Short mmCIF file of C-alpha atoms in Angstrom, two decimals:
data_model
loop_
_atom_site.label_atom_id
_atom_site.label_comp_id
_atom_site.label_asym_id
_atom_site.label_seq_id
_atom_site.Cartn_x
_atom_site.Cartn_y
_atom_site.Cartn_z
CA ALA A 45 117.82 98.36 118.55
CA GLN A 46 114.18 98.00 117.73
CA SER A 47 112.86 94.91 116.03
CA VAL A 48 109.53 93.39 115.09
CA THR A 49 108.66 89.73 114.72
CA GLN A 50 105.49 88.57 113.03
CA LEU A 51 104.68 84.96 113.84
CA GLY A 52 103.55 83.14 110.73
CA SER A 53 104.37 84.28 107.22
CA HIS A 54 101.06 82.82 105.99
CA VAL A 55 97.74 82.60 107.80
CA SER A 56 94.65 81.04 106.30
CA VAL A 57 91.14 81.35 107.78
CA SER A 58 87.62 80.64 106.61
CA GLU A 59 85.24 83.44 105.75
CA GLY A 60 83.43 84.47 108.93
CA ALA A 61 86.13 83.09 111.23
CA LEU A 62 88.28 85.03 113.65
CA VAL A 63 91.42 86.62 112.25
CA LEU A 64 94.46 86.75 114.54
CA LEU A 65 97.80 88.04 113.27
CA ARG A 66 100.62 88.05 115.79
CA CYS A 67 103.24 90.74 116.32
CA ASN A 68 105.93 90.97 118.99
CA TYR A 69 108.37 93.83 119.28
CA SER A 70 111.51 94.74 121.13
CA SER A 71 112.20 98.29 122.15
CA SER A 72 114.16 99.87 124.96
CA VAL A 73 111.58 102.61 125.44
CA PRO A 74 107.78 102.74 125.15
CA PRO A 75 107.14 102.38 121.46
CA TYR A 76 104.68 103.58 118.90
CA LEU A 77 103.11 100.57 117.15
CA PHE A 78 101.36 100.27 113.81
CA TRP A 79 99.67 97.84 111.49
CA TYR A 80 99.73 98.41 107.75
CA VAL A 81 97.88 96.45 105.05
CA GLN A 82 99.00 95.88 101.46
CA TYR A 83 96.45 94.74 98.92
CA PRO A 84 97.71 93.06 95.73
CA ASN A 85 99.64 95.38 93.42
CA GLN A 86 99.29 98.32 95.78
CA GLY A 87 101.35 100.19 98.32
CA LEU A 88 100.79 100.01 102.06
CA GLN A 89 97.91 101.66 103.90
CA LEU A 90 97.80 102.46 107.61
CA LEU A 91 95.30 100.16 109.34
CA LEU A 92 95.66 101.38 112.92
CA LYS A 93 98.16 102.81 115.37
CA TYR A 94 99.00 102.90 119.07
CA THR A 95 100.83 105.93 120.43
CA THR A 96 99.49 106.68 123.90
CA GLY A 97 96.32 106.21 125.91
CA ALA A 98 93.93 103.29 125.49
CA THR A 99 95.76 100.08 124.79
CA LEU A 100 92.95 98.65 122.64
CA VAL A 101 92.89 100.52 119.38
CA LYS A 102 90.40 100.24 116.57
CA GLY A 103 91.23 100.66 112.93
CA ILE A 104 89.58 100.57 109.58
CA ASN A 105 87.59 97.65 108.17
CA GLY A 106 86.70 96.24 111.61
CA PHE A 107 90.27 95.47 112.71
CA GLU A 108 91.59 96.15 116.19
CA ALA A 109 94.80 95.54 118.10
CA GLU A 110 95.79 95.53 121.74
CA PHE A 111 99.09 96.80 123.11
CA LYS A 112 100.29 94.48 125.89
CA LYS A 113 103.44 95.88 127.43
CA SER A 114 104.04 92.85 129.66
CA GLU A 115 104.00 90.56 126.64
CA THR A 116 105.65 93.06 124.24
CA SER A 117 102.88 92.24 121.80
CA PHE A 118 100.53 94.08 119.47
CA HIS A 119 98.37 91.38 117.89
CA LEU A 120 95.83 92.27 115.20
CA THR A 121 92.33 90.78 115.31
CA LYS A 122 89.06 90.87 113.46
CA PRO A 123 86.03 88.95 114.73
CA SER A 124 84.74 87.84 111.33
CA ALA A 125 86.89 87.54 108.23
CA HIS A 126 85.68 88.77 104.87
CA MET A 127 87.01 87.78 101.47
CA SER A 128 88.15 91.37 100.93
CA ASP A 129 90.55 91.04 103.90
CA ALA A 130 92.90 88.90 101.82
CA ALA A 131 96.14 90.90 101.78
CA GLU A 132 99.57 91.14 103.34
CA TYR A 133 99.78 92.72 106.77
CA PHE A 134 102.80 94.41 108.27
CA CYS A 135 103.45 95.32 111.88
CA ALA A 136 105.79 98.25 112.50
CA VAL A 137 107.41 99.99 115.47
CA SER A 138 109.10 103.28 116.10
CA ASP A 139 110.60 104.93 119.13
CA ARG A 140 109.09 108.22 120.19
CA GLY A 141 111.01 110.91 118.38
CA ALA A 142 112.46 108.44 115.90
CA GLN A 143 112.74 109.31 112.27
CA LYS A 144 111.92 105.92 110.86
CA LEU A 145 109.70 102.88 111.16
CA VAL A 146 110.96 99.33 111.56
CA PHE A 147 108.72 96.80 109.80
CA GLY A 148 108.12 93.15 110.47
CA GLN A 149 108.46 90.45 107.83
CA GLY A 150 104.79 90.52 106.89
CA THR A 151 101.96 87.99 107.14
CA ARG A 152 99.97 86.99 104.10
CA LEU A 153 96.32 86.43 105.01
CA THR A 154 94.25 84.10 102.85
CA ILE A 155 90.48 83.82 103.27
CA ASN A 156 88.83 80.54 102.29
CA PRO A 157 85.21 80.60 101.07
CA ASP B 232 92.92 112.56 97.40
CA VAL B 233 96.54 112.30 98.51
CA LYS B 234 98.89 110.78 96.02
CA VAL B 235 102.36 109.31 95.88
CA THR B 236 103.28 108.46 92.32
CA GLN B 237 106.12 106.21 91.27
CA SER B 238 107.18 106.67 87.68
CA SER B 239 107.17 103.00 86.65
CA ARG B 240 105.25 99.93 87.82
CA TYR B 241 107.64 97.52 86.12
CA LEU B 242 111.20 98.07 85.01
CA VAL B 243 113.78 95.74 83.47
CA LYS B 244 117.43 96.78 83.37
CA ARG B 245 120.79 95.13 82.77
CA THR B 246 123.65 94.54 85.16
CA GLY B 247 125.93 97.57 85.40
CA GLU B 248 123.35 100.09 84.21
CA LYS B 249 122.63 103.24 86.17
CA VAL B 250 118.97 103.12 87.17
CA PHE B 251 116.74 105.96 88.30
CA LEU B 252 113.50 105.42 90.21
CA GLU B 253 111.37 108.51 90.56
CA CYS B 254 108.77 109.36 93.19
CA VAL B 255 106.51 112.41 93.37
CA GLN B 256 104.08 113.38 96.13
CA ASP B 257 101.41 116.04 95.97
CA MET B 258 100.83 116.51 99.71
CA ASP B 259 103.59 119.04 100.49
CA HIS B 260 105.12 116.47 102.87
CA GLU B 261 108.50 117.13 104.41
CA ASN B 262 109.51 113.47 104.86
CA MET B 263 110.10 111.01 102.04
CA PHE B 264 111.33 107.43 102.15
CA TRP B 265 112.58 104.67 99.88
CA TYR B 266 112.09 101.03 100.89
CA ARG B 267 112.72 97.74 99.24
CA GLN B 268 110.33 94.86 99.81
CA ASP B 269 111.47 91.25 99.56
CA PRO B 270 109.50 88.10 100.46
CA GLY B 271 110.15 87.06 104.05
CA LEU B 272 112.09 90.23 104.82
CA GLY B 273 109.31 92.80 104.93
CA LEU B 274 110.18 96.40 104.15
CA ARG B 275 113.70 97.62 104.64
CA LEU B 276 114.56 101.31 104.63
CA ILE B 277 117.15 102.35 102.05
CA TYR B 278 117.24 106.14 102.45
CA PHE B 279 115.02 108.88 103.75
CA SER B 280 114.87 112.64 103.53
CA TYR B 281 113.27 115.12 105.90
CA ASP B 282 113.86 118.23 103.82
CA VAL B 283 114.97 119.38 100.40
CA LYS B 284 118.62 118.49 99.74
CA MET B 285 118.75 116.52 103.00
CA LYS B 286 119.21 112.75 103.11
CA GLU B 287 119.83 110.11 105.73
CA LYS B 288 120.97 106.52 105.31
CA GLY B 289 118.52 103.85 106.26
CA ASP B 290 119.28 100.25 107.09
CA ILE B 291 120.53 99.09 103.66
CA PRO B 292 122.01 102.05 101.75
CA GLU B 293 124.86 100.17 100.07
CA GLY B 294 124.68 100.34 96.29
CA TYR B 295 122.10 103.13 96.32
CA SER B 296 122.04 106.91 96.38
CA VAL B 297 119.22 109.46 96.44
CA SER B 298 118.44 112.96 95.29
CA ARG B 299 115.93 115.47 96.57
CA GLU B 300 116.22 118.72 94.67
CA LYS B 301 112.55 119.66 95.09
CA LYS B 302 110.23 119.04 98.01
CA GLU B 303 107.80 116.92 96.02
CA ARG B 304 110.33 114.66 94.30
CA PHE B 305 112.62 111.98 95.73
CA SER B 306 114.76 109.91 93.39
CA LEU B 307 116.47 106.60 94.11
CA ILE B 308 119.58 105.84 92.07
CA LEU B 309 121.23 102.49 91.56
CA GLU B 310 124.73 103.54 90.55
CA SER B 311 125.64 100.21 88.93
CA ALA B 312 122.75 97.78 89.02
CA SER B 313 123.37 94.24 90.19
CA THR B 314 121.13 91.17 90.14
CA ASN B 315 120.76 91.24 93.94
CA GLN B 316 118.95 94.56 93.57
CA THR B 317 116.05 92.86 91.83
CA SER B 318 113.16 93.71 94.13
CA MET B 319 109.99 95.71 94.72
CA TYR B 320 110.77 99.34 95.57
CA LEU B 321 108.28 101.43 97.53
CA CYS B 322 108.31 105.17 98.01
CA ALA B 323 106.48 106.86 100.88
CA SER B 324 105.96 110.33 102.28
CA SER B 325 104.74 111.79 105.56
CA ALA B 326 104.22 115.17 107.13
CA GLN B 327 106.72 116.45 109.66
CA GLY B 328 105.87 115.07 113.09
CA ALA B 329 103.63 112.36 111.63
CA LEU B 330 106.20 109.72 110.79
CA TRP B 331 103.67 106.95 111.20
CA ALA B 332 101.19 108.37 108.72
CA GLN B 333 103.22 107.34 105.72
CA HIS B 334 101.48 107.41 102.36
CA PHE B 335 102.86 104.84 99.95
CA GLY B 336 103.11 104.65 96.21
CA ASP B 337 102.08 101.48 94.40
CA GLY B 338 105.67 100.33 93.99
CA THR B 339 108.12 99.65 91.18
CA ARG B 340 109.00 96.05 90.47
CA LEU B 341 112.59 96.19 89.24
CA SER B 342 114.29 93.28 87.53
CA ILE B 343 118.03 93.36 86.89
CA LEU B 344 119.14 90.85 84.26
#
């Protein structure tokens, strides 16, 4: 069965610092991988996705993630944090042809001025 | 702009009541989903539907049922509400073949007293 583990339920960084949110997955077949963001009092929005091709994928708002098959990881990064990045971030996985996504536990990102 | 609308942002009900949560999408999407979101647990899939009158159990269907009589509307029903169903409920929709591109509503925060 697929599963997703996000390391760290809370991450706090200073404005301008590197953001690194960790995601590891388990899947018996090559997966599709996703990051979603949830701003306060809103639903989730797709940030970026990996399906096939280039393993470094770029998303909205300056975020990117790299699929590393050998490490079963899909960590999310942003070179310089902005106050508006404060939100909860969810990693998700699906098998090709699957009908549903499996979400991680979420990581709440706090940005310190 | 695409829109998934959940009928209530906040709802308070009593134990044993039958509760209806409504979700409407205006994107002509085939797939619709109901999740519950709890701190530390991420999003867990309750039910999903890939066509009118079709439904599939997700990971935690116990205590819930759904109805999809029209393509744009997907209802979640708590047959006899219990306090452990106090949670945030999120509805989402996606086009056929684009499972990952789920559009989410803003959520309904349900409290069962």
